[in-house]
JSON list of C-alpha atoms in Angstrom, two decimals:
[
{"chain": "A", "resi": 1377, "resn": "UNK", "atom": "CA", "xyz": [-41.33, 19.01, -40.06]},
{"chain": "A", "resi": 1378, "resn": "UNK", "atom": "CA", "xyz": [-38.85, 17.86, -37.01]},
{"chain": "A", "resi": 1379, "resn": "UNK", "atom": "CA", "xyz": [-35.76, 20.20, -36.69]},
{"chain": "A", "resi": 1380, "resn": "UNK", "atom": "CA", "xyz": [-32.55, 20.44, -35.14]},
{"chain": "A", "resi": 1381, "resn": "UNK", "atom": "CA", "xyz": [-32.82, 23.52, -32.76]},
{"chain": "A", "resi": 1382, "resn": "UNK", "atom": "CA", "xyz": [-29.76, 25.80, -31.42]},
{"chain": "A", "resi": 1383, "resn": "UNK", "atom": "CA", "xyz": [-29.37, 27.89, -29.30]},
{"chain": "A", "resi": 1384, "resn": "UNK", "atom": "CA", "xyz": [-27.63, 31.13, -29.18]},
{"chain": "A", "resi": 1385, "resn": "UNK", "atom": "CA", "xyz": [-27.74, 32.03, -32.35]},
{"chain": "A", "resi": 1386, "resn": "UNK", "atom": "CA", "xyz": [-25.03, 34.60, -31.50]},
{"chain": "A", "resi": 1387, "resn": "UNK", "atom": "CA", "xyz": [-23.03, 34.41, -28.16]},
{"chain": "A", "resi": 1388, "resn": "UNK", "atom": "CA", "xyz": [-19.98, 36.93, -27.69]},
{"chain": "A", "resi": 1389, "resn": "UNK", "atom": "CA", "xyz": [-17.43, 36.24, -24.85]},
{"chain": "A", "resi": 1390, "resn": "UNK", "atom": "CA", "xyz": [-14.05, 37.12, -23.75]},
{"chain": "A", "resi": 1391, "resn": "UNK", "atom": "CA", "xyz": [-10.95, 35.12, -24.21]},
{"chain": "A", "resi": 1392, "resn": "UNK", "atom": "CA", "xyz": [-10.94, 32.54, -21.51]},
{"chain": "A", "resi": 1393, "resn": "UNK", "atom": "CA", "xyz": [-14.20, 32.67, -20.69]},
{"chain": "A", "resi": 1394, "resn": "UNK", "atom": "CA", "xyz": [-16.53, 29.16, -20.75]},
{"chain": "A", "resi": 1395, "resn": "UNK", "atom": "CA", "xyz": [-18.87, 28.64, -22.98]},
{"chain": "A", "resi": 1396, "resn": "UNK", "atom": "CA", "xyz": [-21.76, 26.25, -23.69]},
{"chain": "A", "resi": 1397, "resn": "UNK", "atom": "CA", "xyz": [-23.38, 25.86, -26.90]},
{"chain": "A", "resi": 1398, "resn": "UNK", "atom": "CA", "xyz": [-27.41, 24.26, -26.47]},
{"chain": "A", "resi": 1399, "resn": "UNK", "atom": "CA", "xyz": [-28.89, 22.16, -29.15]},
{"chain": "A", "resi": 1400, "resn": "UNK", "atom": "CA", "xyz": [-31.94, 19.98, -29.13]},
{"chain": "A", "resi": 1401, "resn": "UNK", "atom": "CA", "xyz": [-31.70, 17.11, -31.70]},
{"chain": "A", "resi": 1402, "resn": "UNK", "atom": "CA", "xyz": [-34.67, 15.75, -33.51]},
{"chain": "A", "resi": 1403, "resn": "UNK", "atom": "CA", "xyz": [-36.51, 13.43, -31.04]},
{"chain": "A", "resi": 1404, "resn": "UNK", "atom": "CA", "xyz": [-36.28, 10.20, -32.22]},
{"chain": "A", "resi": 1405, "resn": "UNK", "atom": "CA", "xyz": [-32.53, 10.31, -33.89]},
{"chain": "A", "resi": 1406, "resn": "UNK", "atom": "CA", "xyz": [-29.87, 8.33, -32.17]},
{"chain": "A", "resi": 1407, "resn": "UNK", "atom": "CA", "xyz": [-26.69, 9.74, -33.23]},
{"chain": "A", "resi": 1408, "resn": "UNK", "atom": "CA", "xyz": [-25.71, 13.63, -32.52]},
{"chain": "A", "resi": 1409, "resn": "UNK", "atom": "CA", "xyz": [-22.85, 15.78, -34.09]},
{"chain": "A", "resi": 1410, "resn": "UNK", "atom": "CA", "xyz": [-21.23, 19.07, -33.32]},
{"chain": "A", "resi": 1411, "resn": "UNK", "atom": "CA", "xyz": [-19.05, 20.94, -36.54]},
{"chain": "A", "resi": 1412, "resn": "UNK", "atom": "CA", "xyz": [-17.47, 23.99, -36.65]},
{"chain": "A", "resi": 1413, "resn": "UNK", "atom": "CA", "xyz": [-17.34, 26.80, -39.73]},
{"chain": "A", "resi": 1414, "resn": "UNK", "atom": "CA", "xyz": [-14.69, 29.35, -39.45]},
{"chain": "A", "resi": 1415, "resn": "UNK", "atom": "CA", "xyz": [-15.88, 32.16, -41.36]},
{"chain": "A", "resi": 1416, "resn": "UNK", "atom": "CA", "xyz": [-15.70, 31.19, -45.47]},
{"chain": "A", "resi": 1417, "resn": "UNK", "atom": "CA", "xyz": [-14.04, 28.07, -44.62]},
{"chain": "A", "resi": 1418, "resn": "UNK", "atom": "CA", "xyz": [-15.19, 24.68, -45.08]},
{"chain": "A", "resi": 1419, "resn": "UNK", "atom": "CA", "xyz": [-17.28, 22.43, -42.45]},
{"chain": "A", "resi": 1420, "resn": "UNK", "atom": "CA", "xyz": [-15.41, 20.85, -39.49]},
{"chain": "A", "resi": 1421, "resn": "UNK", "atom": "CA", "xyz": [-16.17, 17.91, -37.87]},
{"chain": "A", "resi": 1422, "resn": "UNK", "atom": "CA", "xyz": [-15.42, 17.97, -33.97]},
{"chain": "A", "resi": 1423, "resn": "UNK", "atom": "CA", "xyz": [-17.15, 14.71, -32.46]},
{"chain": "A", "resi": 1424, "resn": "UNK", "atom": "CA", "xyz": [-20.59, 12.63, -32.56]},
{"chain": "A", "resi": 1425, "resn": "UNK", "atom": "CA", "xyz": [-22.23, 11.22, -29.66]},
{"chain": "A", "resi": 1426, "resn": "UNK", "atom": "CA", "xyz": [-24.18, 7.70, -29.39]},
{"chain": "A", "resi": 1427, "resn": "UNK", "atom": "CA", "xyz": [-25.46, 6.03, -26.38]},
{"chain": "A", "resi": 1428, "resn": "UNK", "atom": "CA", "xyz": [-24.33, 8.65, -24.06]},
{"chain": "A", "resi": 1429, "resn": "UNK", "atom": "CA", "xyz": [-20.68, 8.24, -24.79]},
{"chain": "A", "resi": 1430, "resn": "UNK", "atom": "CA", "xyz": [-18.10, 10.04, -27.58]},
{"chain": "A", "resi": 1431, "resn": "UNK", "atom": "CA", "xyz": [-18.16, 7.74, -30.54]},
{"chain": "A", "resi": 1432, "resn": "UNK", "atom": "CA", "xyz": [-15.82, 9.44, -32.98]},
{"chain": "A", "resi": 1433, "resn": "UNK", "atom": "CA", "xyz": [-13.64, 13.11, -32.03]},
{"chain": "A", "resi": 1434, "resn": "UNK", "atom": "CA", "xyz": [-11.29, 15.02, -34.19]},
{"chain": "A", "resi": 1435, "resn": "UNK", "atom": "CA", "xyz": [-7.97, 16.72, -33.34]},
{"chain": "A", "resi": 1436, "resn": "UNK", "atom": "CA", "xyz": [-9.77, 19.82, -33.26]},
{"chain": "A", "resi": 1437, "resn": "UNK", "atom": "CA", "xyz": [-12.11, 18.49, -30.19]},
{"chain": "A", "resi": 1438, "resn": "UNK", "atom": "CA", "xyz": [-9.15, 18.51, -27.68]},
{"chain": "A", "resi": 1439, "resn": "UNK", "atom": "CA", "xyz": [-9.31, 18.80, -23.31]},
{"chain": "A", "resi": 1440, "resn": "UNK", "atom": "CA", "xyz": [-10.89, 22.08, -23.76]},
{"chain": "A", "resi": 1441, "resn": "UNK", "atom": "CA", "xyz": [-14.37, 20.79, -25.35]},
{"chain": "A", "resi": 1442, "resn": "UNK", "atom": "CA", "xyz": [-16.41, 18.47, -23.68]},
{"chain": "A", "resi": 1443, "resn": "UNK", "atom": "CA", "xyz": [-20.34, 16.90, -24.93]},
{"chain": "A", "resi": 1444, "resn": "UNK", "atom": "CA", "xyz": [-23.12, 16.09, -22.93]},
{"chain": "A", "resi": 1445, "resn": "UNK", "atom": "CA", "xyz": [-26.48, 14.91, -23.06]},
{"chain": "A", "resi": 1446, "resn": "UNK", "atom": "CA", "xyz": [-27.95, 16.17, -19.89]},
{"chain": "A", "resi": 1447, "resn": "UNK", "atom": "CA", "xyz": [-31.36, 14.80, -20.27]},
{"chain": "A", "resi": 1448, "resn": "UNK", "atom": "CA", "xyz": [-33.50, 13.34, -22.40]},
{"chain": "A", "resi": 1449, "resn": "UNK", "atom": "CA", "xyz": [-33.89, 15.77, -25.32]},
{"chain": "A", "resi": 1450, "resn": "UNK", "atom": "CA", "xyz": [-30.24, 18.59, -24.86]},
{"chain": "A", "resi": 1451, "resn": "UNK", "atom": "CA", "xyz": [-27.02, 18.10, -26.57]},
{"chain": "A", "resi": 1452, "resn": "UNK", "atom": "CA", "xyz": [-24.21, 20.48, -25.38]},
{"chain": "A", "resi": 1453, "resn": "UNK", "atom": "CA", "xyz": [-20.62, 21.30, -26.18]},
{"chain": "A", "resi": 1454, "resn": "UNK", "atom": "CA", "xyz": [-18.77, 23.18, -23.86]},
{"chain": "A", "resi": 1455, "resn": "UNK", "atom": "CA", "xyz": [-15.42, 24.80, -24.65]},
{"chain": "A", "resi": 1456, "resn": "UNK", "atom": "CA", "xyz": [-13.66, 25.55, -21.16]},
{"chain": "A", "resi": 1457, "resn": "UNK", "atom": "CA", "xyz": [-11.62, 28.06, -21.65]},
{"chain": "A", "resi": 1458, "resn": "UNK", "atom": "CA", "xyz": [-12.37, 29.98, -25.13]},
{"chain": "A", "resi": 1459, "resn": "UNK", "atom": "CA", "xyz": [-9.65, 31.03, -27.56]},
{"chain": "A", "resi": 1460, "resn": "UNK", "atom": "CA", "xyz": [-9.66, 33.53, -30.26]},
{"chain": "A", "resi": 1461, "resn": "UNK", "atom": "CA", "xyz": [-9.24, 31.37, -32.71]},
{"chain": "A", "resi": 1462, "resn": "UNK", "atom": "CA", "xyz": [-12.60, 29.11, -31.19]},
{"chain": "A", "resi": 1463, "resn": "UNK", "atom": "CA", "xyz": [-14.44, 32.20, -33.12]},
{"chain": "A", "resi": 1464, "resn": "UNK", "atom": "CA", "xyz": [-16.39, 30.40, -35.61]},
{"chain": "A", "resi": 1465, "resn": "UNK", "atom": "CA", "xyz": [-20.02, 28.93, -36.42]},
{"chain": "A", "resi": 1466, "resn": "UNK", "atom": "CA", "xyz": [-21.13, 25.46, -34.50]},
{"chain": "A", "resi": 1467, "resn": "UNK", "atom": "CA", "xyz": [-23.65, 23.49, -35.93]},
{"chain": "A", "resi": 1468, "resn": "UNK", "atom": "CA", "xyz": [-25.20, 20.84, -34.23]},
{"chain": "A", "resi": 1469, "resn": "UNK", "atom": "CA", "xyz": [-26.72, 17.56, -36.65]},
{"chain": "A", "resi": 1470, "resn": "UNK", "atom": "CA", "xyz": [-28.51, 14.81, -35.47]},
{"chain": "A", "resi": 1471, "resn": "UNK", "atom": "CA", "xyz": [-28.96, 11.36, -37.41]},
{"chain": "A", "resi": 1472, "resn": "UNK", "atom": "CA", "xyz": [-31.51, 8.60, -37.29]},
{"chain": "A", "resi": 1473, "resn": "UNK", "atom": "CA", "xyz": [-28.49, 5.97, -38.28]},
{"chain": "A", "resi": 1474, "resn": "UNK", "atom": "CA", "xyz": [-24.93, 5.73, -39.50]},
{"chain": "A", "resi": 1475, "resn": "UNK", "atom": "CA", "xyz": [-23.76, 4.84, -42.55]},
{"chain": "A", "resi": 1476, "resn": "UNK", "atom": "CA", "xyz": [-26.90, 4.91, -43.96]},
{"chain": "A", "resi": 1477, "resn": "UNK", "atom": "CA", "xyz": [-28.43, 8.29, -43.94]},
{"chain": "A", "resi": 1478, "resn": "UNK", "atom": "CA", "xyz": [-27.91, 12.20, -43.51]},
{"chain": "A", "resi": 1479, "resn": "UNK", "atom": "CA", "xyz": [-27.34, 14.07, -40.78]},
{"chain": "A", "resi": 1480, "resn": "UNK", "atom": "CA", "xyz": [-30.01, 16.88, -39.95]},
{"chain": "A", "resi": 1481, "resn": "UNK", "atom": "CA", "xyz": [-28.51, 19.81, -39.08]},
{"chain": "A", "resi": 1482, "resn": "UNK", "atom": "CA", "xyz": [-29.47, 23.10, -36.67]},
{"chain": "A", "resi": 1483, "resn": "UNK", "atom": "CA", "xyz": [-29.11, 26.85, -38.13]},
{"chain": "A", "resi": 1484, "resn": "UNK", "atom": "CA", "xyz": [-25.85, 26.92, -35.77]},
{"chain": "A", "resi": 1485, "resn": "UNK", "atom": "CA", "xyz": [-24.26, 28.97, -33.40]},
{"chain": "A", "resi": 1486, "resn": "UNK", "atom": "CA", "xyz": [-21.87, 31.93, -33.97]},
{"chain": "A", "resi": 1487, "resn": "UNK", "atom": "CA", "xyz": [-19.70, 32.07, -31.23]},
{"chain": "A", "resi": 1488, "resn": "UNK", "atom": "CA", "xyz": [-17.51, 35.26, -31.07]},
{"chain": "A", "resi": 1489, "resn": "UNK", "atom": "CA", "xyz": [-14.40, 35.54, -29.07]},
{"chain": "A", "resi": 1490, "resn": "UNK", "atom": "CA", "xyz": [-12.70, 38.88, -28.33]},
{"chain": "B", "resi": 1432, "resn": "UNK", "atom": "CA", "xyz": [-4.68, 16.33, -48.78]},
{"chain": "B", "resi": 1433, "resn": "UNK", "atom": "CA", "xyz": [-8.29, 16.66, -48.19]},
{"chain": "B", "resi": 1434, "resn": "UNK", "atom": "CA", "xyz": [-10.53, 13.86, -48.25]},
{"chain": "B", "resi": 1435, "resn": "UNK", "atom": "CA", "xyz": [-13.32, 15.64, -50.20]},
{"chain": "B", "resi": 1436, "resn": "UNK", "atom": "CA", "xyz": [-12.59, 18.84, -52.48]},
{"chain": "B", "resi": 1437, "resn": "UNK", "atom": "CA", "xyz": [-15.05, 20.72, -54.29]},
{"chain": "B", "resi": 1438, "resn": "UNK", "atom": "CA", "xyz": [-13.81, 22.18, -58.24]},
{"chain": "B", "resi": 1439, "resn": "UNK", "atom": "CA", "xyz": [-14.69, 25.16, -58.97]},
{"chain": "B", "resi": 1440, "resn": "UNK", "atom": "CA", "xyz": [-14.45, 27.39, -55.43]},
{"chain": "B", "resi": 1441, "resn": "UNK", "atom": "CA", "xyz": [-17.02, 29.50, -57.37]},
{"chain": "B", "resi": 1442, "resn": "UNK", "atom": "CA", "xyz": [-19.49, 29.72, -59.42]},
{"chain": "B", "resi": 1443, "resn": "UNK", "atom": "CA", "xyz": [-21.26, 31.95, -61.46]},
{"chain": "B", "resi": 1444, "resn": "UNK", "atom": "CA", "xyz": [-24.28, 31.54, -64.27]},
{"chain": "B", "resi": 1445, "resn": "UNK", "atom": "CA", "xyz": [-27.37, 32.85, -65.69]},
{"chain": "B", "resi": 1446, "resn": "UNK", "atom": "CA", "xyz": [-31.17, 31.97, -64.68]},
{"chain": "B", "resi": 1447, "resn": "UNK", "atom": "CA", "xyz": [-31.86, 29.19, -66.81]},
{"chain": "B", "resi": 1448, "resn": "UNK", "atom": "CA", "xyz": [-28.38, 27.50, -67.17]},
{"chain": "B", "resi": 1449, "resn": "UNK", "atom": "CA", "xyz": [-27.17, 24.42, -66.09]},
{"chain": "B", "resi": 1450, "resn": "UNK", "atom": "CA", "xyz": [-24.64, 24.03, -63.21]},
{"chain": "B", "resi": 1451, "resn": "UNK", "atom": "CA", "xyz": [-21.91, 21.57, -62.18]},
{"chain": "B", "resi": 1452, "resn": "UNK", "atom": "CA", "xyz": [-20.45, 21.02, -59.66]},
{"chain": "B", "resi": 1453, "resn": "UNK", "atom": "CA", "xyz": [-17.37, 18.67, -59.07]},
{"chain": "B", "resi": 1454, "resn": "UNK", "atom": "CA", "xyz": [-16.22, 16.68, -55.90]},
{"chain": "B", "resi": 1455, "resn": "UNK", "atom": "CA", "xyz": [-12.76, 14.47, -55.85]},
{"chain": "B", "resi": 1456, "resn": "UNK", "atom": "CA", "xyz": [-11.68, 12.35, -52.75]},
{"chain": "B", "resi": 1457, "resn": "UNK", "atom": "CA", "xyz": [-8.98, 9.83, -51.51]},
{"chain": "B", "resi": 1458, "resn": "UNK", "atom": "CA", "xyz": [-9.88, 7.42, -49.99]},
{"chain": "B", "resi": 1459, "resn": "UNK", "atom": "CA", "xyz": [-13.14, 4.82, -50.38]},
{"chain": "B", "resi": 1460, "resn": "UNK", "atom": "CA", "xyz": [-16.44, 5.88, -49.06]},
{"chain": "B", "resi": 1461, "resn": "UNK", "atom": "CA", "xyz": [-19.44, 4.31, -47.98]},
{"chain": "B", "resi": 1462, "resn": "UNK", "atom": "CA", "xyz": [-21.31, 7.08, -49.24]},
{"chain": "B", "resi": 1463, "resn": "UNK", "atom": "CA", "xyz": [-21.38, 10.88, -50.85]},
{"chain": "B", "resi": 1464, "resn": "UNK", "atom": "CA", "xyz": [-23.63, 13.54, -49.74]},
{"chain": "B", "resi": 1465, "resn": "UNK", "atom": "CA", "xyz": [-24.56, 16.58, -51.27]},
{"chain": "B", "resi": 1466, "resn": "UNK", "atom": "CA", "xyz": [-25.42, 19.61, -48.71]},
{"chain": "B", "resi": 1467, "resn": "UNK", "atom": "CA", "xyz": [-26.38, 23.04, -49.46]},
{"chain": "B", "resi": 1468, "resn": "UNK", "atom": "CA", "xyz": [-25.82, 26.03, -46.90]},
{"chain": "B", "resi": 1469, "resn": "UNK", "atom": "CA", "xyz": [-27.48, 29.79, -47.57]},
{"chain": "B", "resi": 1470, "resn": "UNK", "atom": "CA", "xyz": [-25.13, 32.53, -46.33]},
{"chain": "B", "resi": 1471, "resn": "UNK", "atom": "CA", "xyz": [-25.33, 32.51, -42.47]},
{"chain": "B", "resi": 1472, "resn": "UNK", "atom": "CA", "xyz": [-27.58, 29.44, -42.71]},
{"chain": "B", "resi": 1473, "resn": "UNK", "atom": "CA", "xyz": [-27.14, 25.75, -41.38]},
{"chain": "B", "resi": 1474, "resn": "UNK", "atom": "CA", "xyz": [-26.80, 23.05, -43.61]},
{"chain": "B", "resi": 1475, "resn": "UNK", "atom": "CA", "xyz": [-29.10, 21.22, -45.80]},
{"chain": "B", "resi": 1476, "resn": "UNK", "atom": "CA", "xyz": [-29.20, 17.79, -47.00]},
{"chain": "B", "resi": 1477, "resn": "UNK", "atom": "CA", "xyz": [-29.34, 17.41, -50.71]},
{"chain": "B", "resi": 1478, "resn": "UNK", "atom": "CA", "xyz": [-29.10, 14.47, -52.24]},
{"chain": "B", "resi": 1479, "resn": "UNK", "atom": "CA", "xyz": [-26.93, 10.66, -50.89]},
{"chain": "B", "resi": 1480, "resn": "UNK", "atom": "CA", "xyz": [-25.13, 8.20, -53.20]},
{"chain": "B", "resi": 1481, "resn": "UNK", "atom": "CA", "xyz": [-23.82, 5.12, -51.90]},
{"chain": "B", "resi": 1482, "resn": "UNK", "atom": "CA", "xyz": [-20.57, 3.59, -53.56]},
{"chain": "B", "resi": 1483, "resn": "UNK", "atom": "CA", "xyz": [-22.65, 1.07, -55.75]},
{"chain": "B", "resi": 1484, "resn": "UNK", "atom": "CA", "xyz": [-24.72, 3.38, -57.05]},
{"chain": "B", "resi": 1485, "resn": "UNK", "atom": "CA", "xyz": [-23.11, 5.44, -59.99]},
{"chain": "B", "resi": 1486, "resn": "UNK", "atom": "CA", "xyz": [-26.01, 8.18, -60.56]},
{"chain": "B", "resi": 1487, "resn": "UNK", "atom": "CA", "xyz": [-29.05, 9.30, -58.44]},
{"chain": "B", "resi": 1488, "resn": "UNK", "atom": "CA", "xyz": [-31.55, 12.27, -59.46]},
{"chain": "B", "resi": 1489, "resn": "UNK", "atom": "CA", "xyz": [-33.97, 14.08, -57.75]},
{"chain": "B", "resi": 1490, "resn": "UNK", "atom": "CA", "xyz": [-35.99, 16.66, -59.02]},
{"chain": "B", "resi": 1491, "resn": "UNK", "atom": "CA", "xyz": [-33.68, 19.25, -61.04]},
{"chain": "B", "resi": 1492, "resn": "UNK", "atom": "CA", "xyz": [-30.20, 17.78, -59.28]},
{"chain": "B", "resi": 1493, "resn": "UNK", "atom": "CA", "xyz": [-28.23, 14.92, -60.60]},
{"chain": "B", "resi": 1494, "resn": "UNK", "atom": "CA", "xyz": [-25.44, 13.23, -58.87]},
{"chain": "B", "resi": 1495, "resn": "UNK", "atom": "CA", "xyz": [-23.15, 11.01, -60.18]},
{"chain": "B", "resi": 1496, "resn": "UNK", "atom": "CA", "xyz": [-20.38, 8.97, -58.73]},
{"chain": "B", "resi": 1497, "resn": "UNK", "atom": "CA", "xyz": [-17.18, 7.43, -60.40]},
{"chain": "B", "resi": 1498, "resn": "UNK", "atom": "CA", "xyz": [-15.55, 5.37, -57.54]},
{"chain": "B", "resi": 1499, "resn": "UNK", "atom": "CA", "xyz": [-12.54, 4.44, -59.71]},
{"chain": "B", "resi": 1500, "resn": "UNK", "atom": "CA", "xyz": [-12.30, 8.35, -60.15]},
{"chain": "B", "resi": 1501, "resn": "UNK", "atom": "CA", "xyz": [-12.56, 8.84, -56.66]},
{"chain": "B", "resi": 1502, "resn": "UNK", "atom": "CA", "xyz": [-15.05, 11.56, -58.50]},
{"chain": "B", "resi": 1503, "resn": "UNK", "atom": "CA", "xyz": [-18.71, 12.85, -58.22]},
{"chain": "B", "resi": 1504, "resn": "UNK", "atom": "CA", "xyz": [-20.31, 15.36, -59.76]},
{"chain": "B", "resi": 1505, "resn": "UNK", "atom": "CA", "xyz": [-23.68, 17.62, -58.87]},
{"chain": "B", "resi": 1506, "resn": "UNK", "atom": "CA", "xyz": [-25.94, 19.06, -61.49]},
{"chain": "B", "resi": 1507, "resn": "UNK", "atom": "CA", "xyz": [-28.34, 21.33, -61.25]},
{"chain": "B", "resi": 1508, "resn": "UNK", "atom": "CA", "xyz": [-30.61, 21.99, -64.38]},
{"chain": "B", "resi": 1509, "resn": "UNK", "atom": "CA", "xyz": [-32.36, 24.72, -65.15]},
{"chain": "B", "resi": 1510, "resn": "UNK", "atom": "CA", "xyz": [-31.25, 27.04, -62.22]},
{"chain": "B", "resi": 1511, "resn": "UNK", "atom": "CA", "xyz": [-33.07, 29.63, -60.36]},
{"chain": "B", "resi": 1512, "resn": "UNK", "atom": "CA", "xyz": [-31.96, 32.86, -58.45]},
{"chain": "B", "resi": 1513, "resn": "UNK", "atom": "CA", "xyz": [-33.11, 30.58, -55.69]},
{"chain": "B", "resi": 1514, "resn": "UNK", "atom": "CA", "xyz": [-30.57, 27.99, -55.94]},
{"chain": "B", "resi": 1515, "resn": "UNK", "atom": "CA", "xyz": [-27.77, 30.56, -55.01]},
{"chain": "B", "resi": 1516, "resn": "UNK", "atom": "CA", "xyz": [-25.96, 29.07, -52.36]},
{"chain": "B", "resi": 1517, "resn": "UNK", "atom": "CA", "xyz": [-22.87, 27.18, -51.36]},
{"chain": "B", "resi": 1518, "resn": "UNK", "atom": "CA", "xyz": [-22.93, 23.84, -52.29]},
{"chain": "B", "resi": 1519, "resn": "UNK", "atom": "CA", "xyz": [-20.50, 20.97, -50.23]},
{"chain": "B", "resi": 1520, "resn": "UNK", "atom": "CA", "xyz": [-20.08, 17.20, -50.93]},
{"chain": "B", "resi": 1521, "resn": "UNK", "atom": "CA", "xyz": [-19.60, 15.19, -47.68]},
{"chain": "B", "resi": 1522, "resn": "UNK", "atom": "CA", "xyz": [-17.99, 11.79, -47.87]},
{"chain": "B", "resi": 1523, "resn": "UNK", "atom": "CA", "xyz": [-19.07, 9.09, -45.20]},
{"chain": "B", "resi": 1524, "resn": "UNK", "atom": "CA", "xyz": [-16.48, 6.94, -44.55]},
{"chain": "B", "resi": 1525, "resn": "UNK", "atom": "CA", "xyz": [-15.96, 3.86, -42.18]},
{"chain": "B", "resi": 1526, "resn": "UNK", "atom": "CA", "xyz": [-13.50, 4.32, -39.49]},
{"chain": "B", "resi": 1527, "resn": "UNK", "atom": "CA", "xyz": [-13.02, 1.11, -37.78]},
{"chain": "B", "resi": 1528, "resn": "UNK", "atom": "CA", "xyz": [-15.57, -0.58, -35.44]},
{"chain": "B", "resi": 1529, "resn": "UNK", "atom": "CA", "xyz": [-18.87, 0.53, -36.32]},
{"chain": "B", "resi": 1530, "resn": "UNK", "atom": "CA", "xyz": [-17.99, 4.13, -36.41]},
{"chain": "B", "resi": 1531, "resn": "UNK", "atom": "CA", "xyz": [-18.50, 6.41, -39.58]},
{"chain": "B", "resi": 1532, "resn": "UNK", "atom": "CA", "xyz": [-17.44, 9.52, -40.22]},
{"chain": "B", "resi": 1533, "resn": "UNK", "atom": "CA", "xyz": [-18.87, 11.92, -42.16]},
{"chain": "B", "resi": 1534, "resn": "UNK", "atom": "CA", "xyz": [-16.05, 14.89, -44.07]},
{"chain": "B", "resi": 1535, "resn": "UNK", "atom": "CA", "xyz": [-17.10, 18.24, -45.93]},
{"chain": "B", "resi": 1536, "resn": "UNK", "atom": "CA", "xyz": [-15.23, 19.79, -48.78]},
{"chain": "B", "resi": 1537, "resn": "UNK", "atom": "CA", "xyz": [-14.77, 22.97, -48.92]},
{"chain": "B", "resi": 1538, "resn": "UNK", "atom": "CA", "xyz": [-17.58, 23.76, -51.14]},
{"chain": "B", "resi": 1539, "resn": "UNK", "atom": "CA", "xyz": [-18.65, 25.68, -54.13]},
{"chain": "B", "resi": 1540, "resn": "UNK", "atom": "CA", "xyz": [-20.14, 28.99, -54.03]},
{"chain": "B", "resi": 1541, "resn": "UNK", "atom": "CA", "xyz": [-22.83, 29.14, -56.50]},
{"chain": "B", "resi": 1542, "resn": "UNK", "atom": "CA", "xyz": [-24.09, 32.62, -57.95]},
{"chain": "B", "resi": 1543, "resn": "UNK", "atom": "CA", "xyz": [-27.71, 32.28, -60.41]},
{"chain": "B", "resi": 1544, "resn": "UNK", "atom": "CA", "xyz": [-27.84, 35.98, -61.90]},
{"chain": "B", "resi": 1545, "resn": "UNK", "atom": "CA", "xyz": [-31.46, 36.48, -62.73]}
]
């Protein structure tokens, strides 16, 4: 069965340090996602990505993050200049369509900031 | 507020019993999801109702939606150790020239006890 793939599954940096966050969406979904879990909080949405352009961003997903689609099948976020309080899990999702279906979603990313 | 809230934050029966699940939002949707994450695990899809439909079952899970409620509740029948897990409704709304976004609650941690 297709699957959203992520990788690290664990990256620890220093405050200030960039970071980028890998994920390879299922192959023939259109639509791709990043949210963020703070630890035993609930899911937050931080942008989705259609046609090689930002279609949607939250207030969370401010000059500091940034999306790209590099080739063909890689979908990164990069946070610039990490913050403590960036500690959290990232999950990547993919979709086939928009307000239609789910979204498909990786095993995420913890990123740790010290 | 938020847009999607899960009732109760937790959850705890035994093998065999039924469990419910309860999800209120504000504004109107184009559809609800149902996702369920394992601890440290990504997100799965569950089960989608769209705002016509008022009740939707697959296999032991029943969802029902009350859009004059702004309400929608998840069953589970007959649980299993297995189905221990947090469990998070996701409201798709549209945003305004073709864009959708989708919002998690903050979920419901479910306990089976075998």
């Amino acid at each position: 069965e297709p699957e959203v793939t992520q990788t690290p599954s664990h990256q620890v940096t220093q405050m200030g340090q960039e970071v980028i966050l890998r994920c390879v969406p299922i192959s023939n979904h259109l639509y791709f996602y990043w949210y963020r879990q703070i630890l035993g909080q609930k899911v937050e949405f931080l942008v989705s990505f259609y046609n090689n352009e930002i279609s949607e961003k939250s207030e969370i997903f401010d000059d500091q993050f940034s999306v790209e689609r590099p080739d063909g099948s890689n979908f990164t976020l990069k946070i610039r200049s990490t913050k403590l309080e960036d500690s959290a899990m990232y999950f990547c999702a993919s979709s086939w369509a928009r307000g239609t279906g789910e979204l498909f979603f990786g095993e995420g990313s913890r990123l740790t900031v010290l | 507020s938020q847009q999607g809230e899960e009732d109760p934050q937790a959850l705890s029966i035994q093998e065999g019993e039924n469990a419910t699940m309860n999800c209120s939002y504000k504004t109107s949707i184009n559809n609800l999801q149902w996702y369920r994450q394992n601890s440290g695990r990504g997100l799965v899809h569950l089960i989608l109702i769209r705002s016509n439909e008022r009740e939707k079952h697959s296999g032991r899970l029943r969802v029902t939606l009350d859009t004059s409620k702004k309400s929608s509740s998840l069953l589970i029948t007959a649980s299993r150790a297995a189905d221990t897990a947090s469990y998070f409704c996701a409201t798709e709304i549209y945003s305004g020239a073709g864009s959708y976004q989708l919002t998690f609650g903050k979920g419901t941690k479910l306990s089976v006890i075998p």
